[in-house]
């Protein structure tokens, strides 16, 4: 057997001196085989390093694969990494394996990934919806019993389970915290695109906190970016306003990194900062970063548990589970506004 190719069922059969059908019976435990033959087949499998093609078998017998398909926007974002890890830890107990792909928030790429997972006959499909994506093509799969869960954001065109954070309430809490420390000029640096569900909800929370405190909404204090460098530039522009903000609210962890980097570069220690979503080494910053923390582990566990319940036969109406956020006070959000 050439070392450049993977061993096949036929290679195992040839090693033992039995038919490929006999090897298949041993591996699938679906037919009469003597104990001696079974041991010889398993020994040959171990010797040759043969890996059964579960996908081909499941398609042949009409059953689902033992995998879960997860589509996320960005594998480099620590938030989605933590969510994926929690999903994997939960489903592993059921003998399921997590397969993951990145959509880059592109609806066409998301559709291509979901189609590949569906072709594989995954047992569960979990998707972080891209802006502009239409999920109506998944209706027939859900109707056929495939558990489909939307994560972080609701989907469009399909009624199914969704797991989200308390984006609006969390942002309102964070901005109210800044207001409580005397700030009235509060900038908002949010993610792009502006139609992104989480961005819209967090901006709504920002505006709700201002309204509750009778502070007029000022569009000039709202900036947008999609990466750390963009957030740095947006922060610089806000601080150059004729009447600049005395505090900044970051719409997500990437925006927070850009804000902190720009404040450090410009040696501005007089601007208060609260970020939506925690960042690594937040406590090591000077001052330490005050955040509205999401719970990615709970989001992942909830998504996996909801999907597994559907897999076990739960046919109740689709639901939305909202995972609470919490304000973690560390120092950056407690910088008081200068006296007028």
Short mmCIF file of N, CA, C and O in Angstrom, two decimals, residues 196-322:
data_model
loop_
_atom_site.label_atom_id
_atom_site.label_comp_id
_atom_site.label_asym_id
_atom_site.label_seq_id
_atom_site.Cartn_x
_atom_site.Cartn_y
_atom_site.Cartn_z
N UNK A 196 -26.23 45.88 11.57
CA UNK A 196 -25.92 44.72 12.40
C UNK A 196 -26.79 44.73 13.65
O UNK A 196 -26.88 45.74 14.35
N UNK A 197 -27.43 43.60 13.94
CA UNK A 197 -28.39 43.52 15.05
C UNK A 197 -27.78 43.98 16.36
O UNK A 197 -28.38 44.79 17.09
N UNK A 198 -26.60 43.46 16.70
CA UNK A 198 -26.00 43.81 17.99
C UNK A 198 -25.65 45.29 18.06
O UNK A 198 -25.81 45.93 19.10
N UNK A 199 -25.19 45.86 16.94
CA UNK A 199 -24.87 47.29 16.94
C UNK A 199 -26.13 48.12 17.15
O UNK A 199 -26.15 49.09 17.92
N UNK A 200 -27.22 47.76 16.44
CA UNK A 200 -28.46 48.51 16.57
C UNK A 200 -29.00 48.45 18.00
O UNK A 200 -29.46 49.44 18.55
N UNK A 201 -28.96 47.26 18.59
CA UNK A 201 -29.47 47.11 19.94
C UNK A 201 -28.64 47.88 20.96
O UNK A 201 -29.18 48.50 21.88
N UNK A 202 -27.33 47.86 20.79
CA UNK A 202 -26.47 48.57 21.75
C UNK A 202 -26.58 50.08 21.58
O UNK A 202 -26.53 50.82 22.57
N UNK A 203 -26.73 50.54 20.34
CA UNK A 203 -26.97 51.97 20.14
C UNK A 203 -28.30 52.38 20.74
O UNK A 203 -28.42 53.46 21.33
N UNK A 204 -29.30 51.51 20.62
CA UNK A 204 -30.60 51.80 21.23
C UNK A 204 -30.47 51.91 22.74
O UNK A 204 -31.11 52.76 23.38
N UNK A 205 -29.65 51.04 23.35
CA UNK A 205 -29.42 51.12 24.79
C UNK A 205 -28.71 52.40 25.18
O UNK A 205 -29.01 53.02 26.21
N UNK A 206 -27.74 52.81 24.36
CA UNK A 206 -27.03 54.07 24.56
C UNK A 206 -28.02 55.24 24.56
O UNK A 206 -28.01 56.10 25.45
N UNK A 207 -28.89 55.27 23.56
CA UNK A 207 -29.86 56.36 23.45
C UNK A 207 -30.88 56.33 24.58
O UNK A 207 -31.30 57.38 25.08
N UNK A 208 -31.25 55.13 25.01
CA UNK A 208 -32.22 55.02 26.11
C UNK A 208 -31.64 55.59 27.41
O UNK A 208 -32.35 56.25 28.18
N UNK A 209 -30.36 55.35 27.65
CA UNK A 209 -29.72 55.88 28.86
C UNK A 209 -29.67 57.40 28.81
O UNK A 209 -29.91 58.09 29.82
N UNK A 210 -29.35 57.97 27.63
CA UNK A 210 -29.34 59.43 27.48
C UNK A 210 -30.72 60.00 27.73
O UNK A 210 -30.89 61.01 28.44
N UNK A 211 -31.71 59.38 27.14
CA UNK A 211 -33.08 59.88 27.27
C UNK A 211 -33.54 59.84 28.72
O UNK A 211 -34.19 60.78 29.20
N UNK A 212 -33.20 58.77 29.41
CA UNK A 212 -33.60 58.65 30.81
C UNK A 212 -32.98 59.75 31.67
O UNK A 212 -33.57 60.17 32.67
N UNK A 213 -31.80 60.22 31.26
CA UNK A 213 -31.11 61.27 32.01
C UNK A 213 -31.38 62.67 31.44
O UNK A 213 -30.74 63.65 31.86
N UNK A 214 -32.31 62.76 30.48
CA UNK A 214 -32.64 64.04 29.83
C UNK A 214 -31.43 64.67 29.15
O UNK A 214 -31.24 65.89 29.17
N UNK A 215 -30.59 63.83 28.54
CA UNK A 215 -29.44 64.31 27.78
C UNK A 215 -29.78 64.19 26.30
O UNK A 215 -30.12 63.11 25.82
N UNK A 216 -29.72 65.27 25.55
CA UNK A 216 -30.06 65.21 24.12
C UNK A 216 -29.11 64.29 23.35
O UNK A 216 -27.91 64.25 23.63
N UNK A 217 -29.67 63.56 22.40
CA UNK A 217 -28.86 62.71 21.53
C UNK A 217 -28.14 63.57 20.50
O UNK A 217 -28.76 64.39 19.82
N UNK A 218 -26.83 63.42 20.40
CA UNK A 218 -26.01 64.19 19.48
C UNK A 218 -25.36 63.24 18.49
O UNK A 218 -24.47 62.47 18.84
N UNK A 219 -25.82 63.29 17.23
CA UNK A 219 -25.31 62.37 16.21
C UNK A 219 -23.81 62.51 15.98
O UNK A 219 -23.13 61.55 15.60
N UNK A 220 -23.26 63.68 16.25
CA UNK A 220 -21.83 63.88 16.03
C UNK A 220 -20.97 63.07 17.00
O UNK A 220 -19.77 62.89 16.76
N UNK A 221 -21.58 62.57 18.06
CA UNK A 221 -20.84 61.78 19.05
C UNK A 221 -20.87 60.28 18.74
O UNK A 221 -20.32 59.48 19.49
N UNK A 222 -21.50 59.91 17.63
CA UNK A 222 -21.61 58.49 17.25
C UNK A 222 -20.68 58.23 16.07
O UNK A 222 -20.78 58.87 15.02
N UNK A 223 -19.75 57.30 16.25
CA UNK A 223 -18.79 56.95 15.21
C UNK A 223 -18.86 55.45 14.94
O UNK A 223 -19.34 54.67 15.77
N UNK A 224 -18.36 55.05 13.77
CA UNK A 224 -18.44 53.65 13.36
C UNK A 224 -17.08 53.15 12.89
O UNK A 224 -16.27 53.90 12.34
N UNK A 225 -16.83 51.87 13.09
CA UNK A 225 -15.61 51.22 12.62
C UNK A 225 -15.87 49.73 12.51
O UNK A 225 -16.88 49.23 13.01
N UNK A 226 -14.93 49.01 11.88
CA UNK A 226 -15.11 47.57 11.76
C UNK A 226 -13.88 46.79 12.22
O UNK A 226 -13.90 45.57 12.23
N UNK A 227 -12.83 47.49 12.61
CA UNK A 227 -11.65 46.82 13.13
C UNK A 227 -10.95 47.76 14.10
O UNK A 227 -11.38 48.90 14.30
N UNK A 228 -9.87 47.28 14.71
CA UNK A 228 -9.20 48.08 15.72
C UNK A 228 -8.63 49.37 15.15
O UNK A 228 -8.75 50.42 15.77
N UNK A 229 -8.05 49.31 13.98
CA UNK A 229 -7.48 50.51 13.38
C UNK A 229 -8.55 51.55 13.09
O UNK A 229 -8.36 52.75 13.32
N UNK A 230 -9.70 51.07 12.61
CA UNK A 230 -10.81 51.99 12.36
C UNK A 230 -11.32 52.62 13.64
O UNK A 230 -11.69 53.80 13.67
N UNK A 231 -11.34 51.83 14.72
CA UNK A 231 -11.79 52.37 16.01
C UNK A 231 -10.81 53.41 16.54
O UNK A 231 -11.22 54.40 17.17
N UNK A 232 -9.53 53.20 16.30
CA UNK A 232 -8.54 54.19 16.70
C UNK A 232 -8.79 55.51 15.98
O UNK A 232 -8.77 56.59 16.60
N UNK A 233 -9.02 55.43 14.66
CA UNK A 233 -9.28 56.64 13.87
C UNK A 233 -10.58 57.32 14.31
O UNK A 233 -10.64 58.56 14.42
N UNK A 234 -11.62 56.52 14.59
CA UNK A 234 -12.89 57.09 15.03
C UNK A 234 -12.74 57.80 16.37
O UNK A 234 -13.31 58.87 16.59
N UNK A 235 -11.96 57.20 17.27
CA UNK A 235 -11.71 57.82 18.58
C UNK A 235 -10.99 59.14 18.42
O UNK A 235 -11.34 60.15 19.05
N UNK A 236 -9.99 59.17 17.56
CA UNK A 236 -9.24 60.40 17.31
C UNK A 236 -10.15 61.51 16.79
O UNK A 236 -10.07 62.67 17.23
N UNK A 237 -11.05 61.15 15.88
CA UNK A 237 -11.97 62.14 15.31
C UNK A 237 -12.93 62.68 16.38
O UNK A 237 -13.22 63.87 16.42
N UNK A 238 -13.40 61.80 17.25
CA UNK A 238 -14.31 62.25 18.31
C UNK A 238 -13.60 63.21 19.25
O UNK A 238 -14.17 64.23 19.67
N UNK A 239 -12.36 62.92 19.59
CA UNK A 239 -11.62 63.76 20.53
C UNK A 239 -11.21 65.10 19.92
O UNK A 239 -10.87 66.04 20.65
N UNK A 240 -11.26 65.20 18.60
CA UNK A 240 -10.91 66.46 17.92
C UNK A 240 -12.11 67.36 17.70
O UNK A 240 -11.97 68.46 17.14
N UNK A 241 -13.29 66.93 18.12
CA UNK A 241 -14.48 67.78 17.99
C UNK A 241 -14.32 69.06 18.80
O UNK A 241 -13.59 69.10 19.80
N UNK A 242 -15.02 70.10 18.36
CA UNK A 242 -14.97 71.37 19.08
C UNK A 242 -15.45 71.21 20.52
O UNK A 242 -14.92 71.84 21.45
N UNK A 243 -16.47 70.35 20.69
CA UNK A 243 -16.96 70.02 22.03
C UNK A 243 -16.84 68.51 22.19
O UNK A 243 -17.81 67.78 22.01
N UNK A 244 -15.65 68.01 22.52
CA UNK A 244 -15.40 66.57 22.49
C UNK A 244 -16.06 65.84 23.65
O UNK A 244 -16.42 66.44 24.67
N UNK A 245 -16.20 64.53 23.52
CA UNK A 245 -16.76 63.73 24.62
C UNK A 245 -15.79 63.63 25.78
O UNK A 245 -14.57 63.65 25.59
N UNK A 246 -16.34 63.53 26.97
CA UNK A 246 -15.51 63.29 28.16
C UNK A 246 -15.49 61.81 28.53
O UNK A 246 -14.76 61.40 29.42
N UNK A 247 -16.32 61.04 27.82
CA UNK A 247 -16.40 59.59 28.06
C UNK A 247 -16.73 58.91 26.74
O UNK A 247 -17.35 59.50 25.85
N UNK A 248 -16.32 57.65 26.63
CA UNK A 248 -16.57 56.87 25.42
C UNK A 248 -17.17 55.52 25.80
O UNK A 248 -16.74 54.88 26.77
N UNK A 249 -18.15 55.09 24.99
CA UNK A 249 -18.74 53.76 25.15
C UNK A 249 -18.39 52.95 23.91
O UNK A 249 -18.71 53.35 22.79
N UNK A 250 -17.70 51.83 24.11
CA UNK A 250 -17.29 50.96 23.01
C UNK A 250 -18.37 49.93 22.72
O UNK A 250 -18.81 49.22 23.64
N UNK A 251 -18.76 49.81 21.45
CA UNK A 251 -19.84 48.91 21.08
C UNK A 251 -19.50 47.44 21.12
O UNK A 251 -20.40 46.61 21.15
N UNK A 252 -18.21 47.09 21.11
CA UNK A 252 -17.80 45.69 21.28
C UNK A 252 -16.33 45.63 21.68
O UNK A 252 -15.68 46.67 21.85
N UNK A 253 -15.80 44.43 21.83
CA UNK A 253 -14.43 44.29 22.32
C UNK A 253 -13.37 44.82 21.35
O UNK A 253 -12.35 45.36 21.77
N UNK A 254 -13.63 44.68 20.05
CA UNK A 254 -12.67 45.19 19.06
C UNK A 254 -12.64 46.71 19.09
O UNK A 254 -11.57 47.34 19.01
N UNK A 255 -13.80 47.34 19.20
CA UNK A 255 -13.86 48.80 19.32
C UNK A 255 -13.13 49.26 20.58
O UNK A 255 -12.44 50.29 20.59
N UNK A 256 -13.27 48.49 21.66
CA UNK A 256 -12.62 48.85 22.93
C UNK A 256 -11.11 48.87 22.78
O UNK A 256 -10.42 49.78 23.28
N UNK A 257 -10.56 47.88 22.07
CA UNK A 257 -9.11 47.83 21.88
C UNK A 257 -8.63 49.06 21.10
O UNK A 257 -7.57 49.63 21.41
N UNK A 258 -9.40 49.47 20.10
CA UNK A 258 -9.03 50.66 19.33
C UNK A 258 -9.08 51.92 20.17
O UNK A 258 -8.20 52.79 20.08
N UNK A 259 -10.11 52.04 21.01
CA UNK A 259 -10.25 53.21 21.87
C UNK A 259 -9.09 53.29 22.85
O UNK A 259 -8.45 54.34 23.01
N UNK A 260 -8.79 52.18 23.50
CA UNK A 260 -7.71 52.15 24.49
C UNK A 260 -6.37 52.48 23.84
O UNK A 260 -5.55 53.23 24.38
N UNK A 261 -6.15 51.93 22.64
CA UNK A 261 -4.89 52.18 21.95
C UNK A 261 -4.73 53.65 21.59
O UNK A 261 -3.66 54.24 21.75
N UNK A 262 -5.81 54.27 21.11
CA UNK A 262 -5.73 55.68 20.73
C UNK A 262 -5.57 56.58 21.94
O UNK A 262 -4.81 57.56 21.90
N UNK A 263 -6.24 56.27 23.03
CA UNK A 263 -6.09 57.08 24.25
C UNK A 263 -4.66 56.98 24.78
O UNK A 263 -4.09 57.98 25.25
N UNK A 264 -4.07 55.79 24.68
CA UNK A 264 -2.70 55.62 25.12
C UNK A 264 -1.73 56.38 24.22
O UNK A 264 -0.79 57.04 24.69
N UNK A 265 -1.97 56.31 22.92
CA UNK A 265 -1.09 57.00 21.96
C UNK A 265 -1.13 58.51 22.17
O UNK A 265 -0.09 59.18 22.10
N UNK A 266 -2.33 59.03 22.43
CA UNK A 266 -2.48 60.48 22.59
C UNK A 266 -2.29 60.93 24.04
O UNK A 266 -2.49 62.10 24.35
N UNK A 267 -1.94 59.95 24.91
CA UNK A 267 -1.69 60.24 26.33
C UNK A 267 -2.89 60.95 26.98
O UNK A 267 -2.73 61.87 27.77
N UNK A 268 -4.07 60.44 26.67
CA UNK A 268 -5.29 61.00 27.24
C UNK A 268 -5.77 60.08 28.38
O UNK A 268 -6.28 59.00 28.14
N UNK A 269 -5.55 60.51 29.60
CA UNK A 269 -6.00 59.75 30.75
C UNK A 269 -7.23 60.37 31.41
O UNK A 269 -7.68 59.92 32.47
N UNK A 270 -7.77 61.41 30.77
CA UNK A 270 -8.90 62.13 31.34
C UNK A 270 -10.23 61.71 30.75
O UNK A 270 -11.27 62.28 31.07
N UNK A 271 -10.23 60.69 29.86
CA UNK A 271 -11.45 60.24 29.20
C UNK A 271 -11.90 58.92 29.81
O UNK A 271 -11.15 57.95 29.83
N UNK A 272 -13.12 58.89 30.29
CA UNK A 272 -13.67 57.65 30.87
C UNK A 272 -14.09 56.70 29.76
O UNK A 272 -14.51 57.13 28.68
N UNK A 273 -13.98 55.39 30.03
CA UNK A 273 -14.31 54.38 29.01
C UNK A 273 -15.07 53.23 29.64
O UNK A 273 -14.67 52.71 30.69
N UNK A 274 -16.17 52.85 28.99
CA UNK A 274 -16.86 51.61 29.31
C UNK A 274 -17.02 50.85 28.00
O UNK A 274 -17.40 51.43 26.99
N UNK A 275 -16.73 49.56 28.02
CA UNK A 275 -16.81 48.74 26.81
C UNK A 275 -17.90 47.69 26.94
O UNK A 275 -18.08 47.12 28.02
N UNK A 276 -18.60 47.45 25.84
CA UNK A 276 -19.51 46.31 25.81
C UNK A 276 -18.69 45.10 25.40
O UNK A 276 -18.08 45.09 24.33
N UNK A 277 -18.65 44.10 26.25
CA UNK A 277 -17.90 42.87 26.07
C UNK A 277 -16.51 43.02 26.67
O UNK A 277 -15.84 44.03 26.51
N UNK A 278 -16.09 41.98 27.35
CA UNK A 278 -14.80 42.00 28.03
C UNK A 278 -13.67 41.75 27.04
O UNK A 278 -13.90 41.23 25.93
N UNK A 279 -12.47 42.13 27.42
CA UNK A 279 -11.28 41.89 26.60
C UNK A 279 -10.21 41.25 27.46
O UNK A 279 -10.19 41.43 28.68
N UNK A 280 -9.33 40.50 26.83
CA UNK A 280 -8.25 39.88 27.58
C UNK A 280 -7.32 40.95 28.13
O UNK A 280 -7.12 42.01 27.52
N UNK A 281 -6.79 40.71 29.31
CA UNK A 281 -5.88 41.64 30.00
C UNK A 281 -6.53 42.97 30.34
O UNK A 281 -5.85 43.97 30.55
N UNK A 282 -7.87 42.99 30.43
CA UNK A 282 -8.57 44.23 30.77
C UNK A 282 -8.13 44.77 32.12
O UNK A 282 -8.04 45.98 32.32
N UNK A 283 -7.82 43.87 33.06
CA UNK A 283 -7.41 44.29 34.39
C UNK A 283 -5.98 44.80 34.43
O UNK A 283 -5.57 45.47 35.37
N UNK A 284 -5.21 44.49 33.38
CA UNK A 284 -3.81 44.92 33.35
C UNK A 284 -3.64 46.32 32.75
O UNK A 284 -2.56 46.90 32.83
N UNK A 285 -4.70 46.85 32.15
CA UNK A 285 -4.63 48.19 31.57
C UNK A 285 -4.57 49.23 32.68
O UNK A 285 -4.91 48.96 33.82
N UNK A 286 -4.16 50.43 32.30
CA UNK A 286 -4.08 51.52 33.28
C UNK A 286 -4.85 52.74 32.77
O UNK A 286 -4.41 53.43 31.86
N UNK A 287 -6.04 53.02 33.32
CA UNK A 287 -6.70 52.23 34.37
C UNK A 287 -7.32 50.95 33.80
O UNK A 287 -7.50 50.83 32.59
N UNK A 288 -7.63 50.01 34.68
CA UNK A 288 -8.27 48.77 34.26
C UNK A 288 -9.62 49.08 33.62
O UNK A 288 -10.30 50.04 34.00
N UNK A 289 -9.99 48.26 32.65
CA UNK A 289 -11.15 48.57 31.80
C UNK A 289 -12.47 48.12 32.44
O UNK A 289 -12.65 46.94 32.76
N UNK A 290 -13.38 49.06 32.59
CA UNK A 290 -14.74 48.76 33.04
C UNK A 290 -15.54 48.26 31.84
O UNK A 290 -15.51 48.87 30.77
N UNK A 291 -16.26 47.14 32.01
CA UNK A 291 -16.94 46.53 30.87
C UNK A 291 -18.36 46.09 31.23
O UNK A 291 -18.68 45.85 32.40
N UNK A 292 -19.17 46.00 30.20
CA UNK A 292 -20.45 45.28 30.28
C UNK A 292 -20.16 43.91 29.71
O UNK A 292 -20.00 43.75 28.49
N UNK A 293 -20.01 42.93 30.57
CA UNK A 293 -19.53 41.61 30.14
C UNK A 293 -20.67 40.73 29.67
O UNK A 293 -21.68 40.57 30.34
N UNK A 294 -20.47 40.15 28.49
CA UNK A 294 -21.35 39.09 28.04
C UNK A 294 -20.90 37.78 28.69
O UNK A 294 -19.85 37.73 29.33
N UNK A 295 -21.69 36.75 28.50
CA UNK A 295 -21.34 35.42 29.03
C UNK A 295 -21.29 34.45 27.87
O UNK A 295 -22.23 33.70 27.62
N UNK A 296 -20.17 34.45 27.10
CA UNK A 296 -20.11 33.59 25.91
C UNK A 296 -20.23 32.11 26.24
O UNK A 296 -20.78 31.35 25.44
N UNK A 297 -19.72 31.71 27.40
CA UNK A 297 -19.83 30.29 27.77
C UNK A 297 -21.29 29.89 27.96
O UNK A 297 -21.72 28.84 27.48
N UNK A 298 -22.07 30.75 28.62
CA UNK A 298 -23.48 30.45 28.82
C UNK A 298 -24.25 30.50 27.50
O UNK A 298 -25.16 29.71 27.26
N UNK A 299 -23.88 31.43 26.63
CA UNK A 299 -24.51 31.50 25.31
C UNK A 299 -24.26 30.21 24.55
O UNK A 299 -25.17 29.63 23.95
N UNK A 300 -23.00 29.73 24.56
CA UNK A 300 -22.69 28.48 23.88
C UNK A 300 -23.40 27.29 24.49
O UNK A 300 -23.94 26.44 23.77
N UNK A 301 -23.40 27.22 25.82
CA UNK A 301 -24.09 26.11 26.49
C UNK A 301 -25.58 26.13 26.19
O UNK A 301 -26.19 25.07 25.94
N UNK A 302 -26.18 27.30 26.21
CA UNK A 302 -27.62 27.41 25.94
C UNK A 302 -27.95 27.00 24.51
O UNK A 302 -28.95 26.32 24.26
N UNK A 303 -27.10 27.41 23.58
CA UNK A 303 -27.33 27.03 22.18
C UNK A 303 -27.24 25.52 22.01
O UNK A 303 -28.09 24.90 21.36
N UNK A 304 -26.21 24.92 22.60
CA UNK A 304 -26.04 23.47 22.49
C UNK A 304 -27.17 22.73 23.19
O UNK A 304 -27.72 21.75 22.64
N UNK A 305 -27.55 23.17 24.39
CA UNK A 305 -28.60 22.49 25.14
C UNK A 305 -29.94 22.59 24.41
O UNK A 305 -30.71 21.62 24.36
N UNK A 306 -30.22 23.76 23.84
CA UNK A 306 -31.47 23.94 23.09
C UNK A 306 -31.50 23.03 21.88
O UNK A 306 -32.52 22.37 21.59
N UNK A 307 -30.39 22.95 21.15
CA UNK A 307 -30.32 22.11 19.97
C UNK A 307 -30.44 20.63 20.33
O UNK A 307 -31.12 19.86 19.64
N UNK A 308 -29.79 20.24 21.42
CA UNK A 308 -29.86 18.83 21.83
C UNK A 308 -31.28 18.45 22.25
O UNK A 308 -31.73 17.33 22.00
N UNK A 309 -31.97 19.39 22.90
CA UNK A 309 -33.36 19.12 23.28
C UNK A 309 -34.22 18.90 22.03
O UNK A 309 -35.08 18.01 22.01
N UNK A 310 -33.98 19.70 20.99
CA UNK A 310 -34.71 19.51 19.73
C UNK A 310 -34.35 18.15 19.12
O UNK A 310 -35.21 17.45 18.57
N UNK A 311 -33.10 17.79 19.21
CA UNK A 311 -32.64 16.51 18.67
C UNK A 311 -33.32 15.35 19.39
O UNK A 311 -33.59 14.31 18.79
N UNK A 312 -33.63 15.56 20.66
CA UNK A 312 -34.28 14.53 21.47
C UNK A 312 -35.79 14.51 21.32
O UNK A 312 -36.47 13.74 21.98
N UNK A 313 -36.32 15.40 20.47
CA UNK A 313 -37.75 15.35 20.18
C UNK A 313 -38.58 16.51 20.66
O UNK A 313 -39.81 16.48 20.52
N UNK A 314 -37.97 17.54 21.25
CA UNK A 314 -38.73 18.71 21.69
C UNK A 314 -39.32 19.42 20.47
O UNK A 314 -38.59 19.90 19.61
N UNK A 315 -40.63 19.50 20.40
CA UNK A 315 -41.31 20.14 19.27
C UNK A 315 -42.11 21.36 19.72
O UNK A 315 -43.06 21.77 19.05
N UNK A 316 -41.73 21.95 20.82
CA UNK A 316 -42.41 23.17 21.27
C UNK A 316 -42.09 24.33 20.34
O UNK A 316 -41.20 24.23 19.49
N UNK A 317 -42.79 25.44 20.51
CA UNK A 317 -42.60 26.58 19.63
C UNK A 317 -41.19 27.15 19.77
O UNK A 317 -40.56 27.05 20.82
N UNK A 318 -40.72 27.73 18.69
CA UNK A 318 -39.39 28.35 18.70
C UNK A 318 -39.33 29.44 19.76
O UNK A 318 -40.31 30.15 20.00
N UNK A 319 -38.17 29.55 20.40
CA UNK A 319 -38.05 30.53 21.48
C UNK A 319 -36.76 31.33 21.32
O UNK A 319 -35.83 30.93 20.62
N UNK A 320 -36.72 32.48 21.98
CA UNK A 320 -35.51 33.30 22.05
C UNK A 320 -35.06 33.33 23.50
O UNK A 320 -35.82 33.72 24.39
N UNK A 321 -33.84 32.91 23.73
CA UNK A 321 -33.25 32.92 25.08
C UNK A 321 -32.30 34.11 25.16
O UNK A 321 -31.38 34.23 24.34
N UNK A 322 -32.53 34.99 26.12
CA UNK A 322 -31.68 36.16 26.31
C UNK A 322 -30.78 35.93 27.52
O UNK A 322 -31.27 35.75 28.64
#
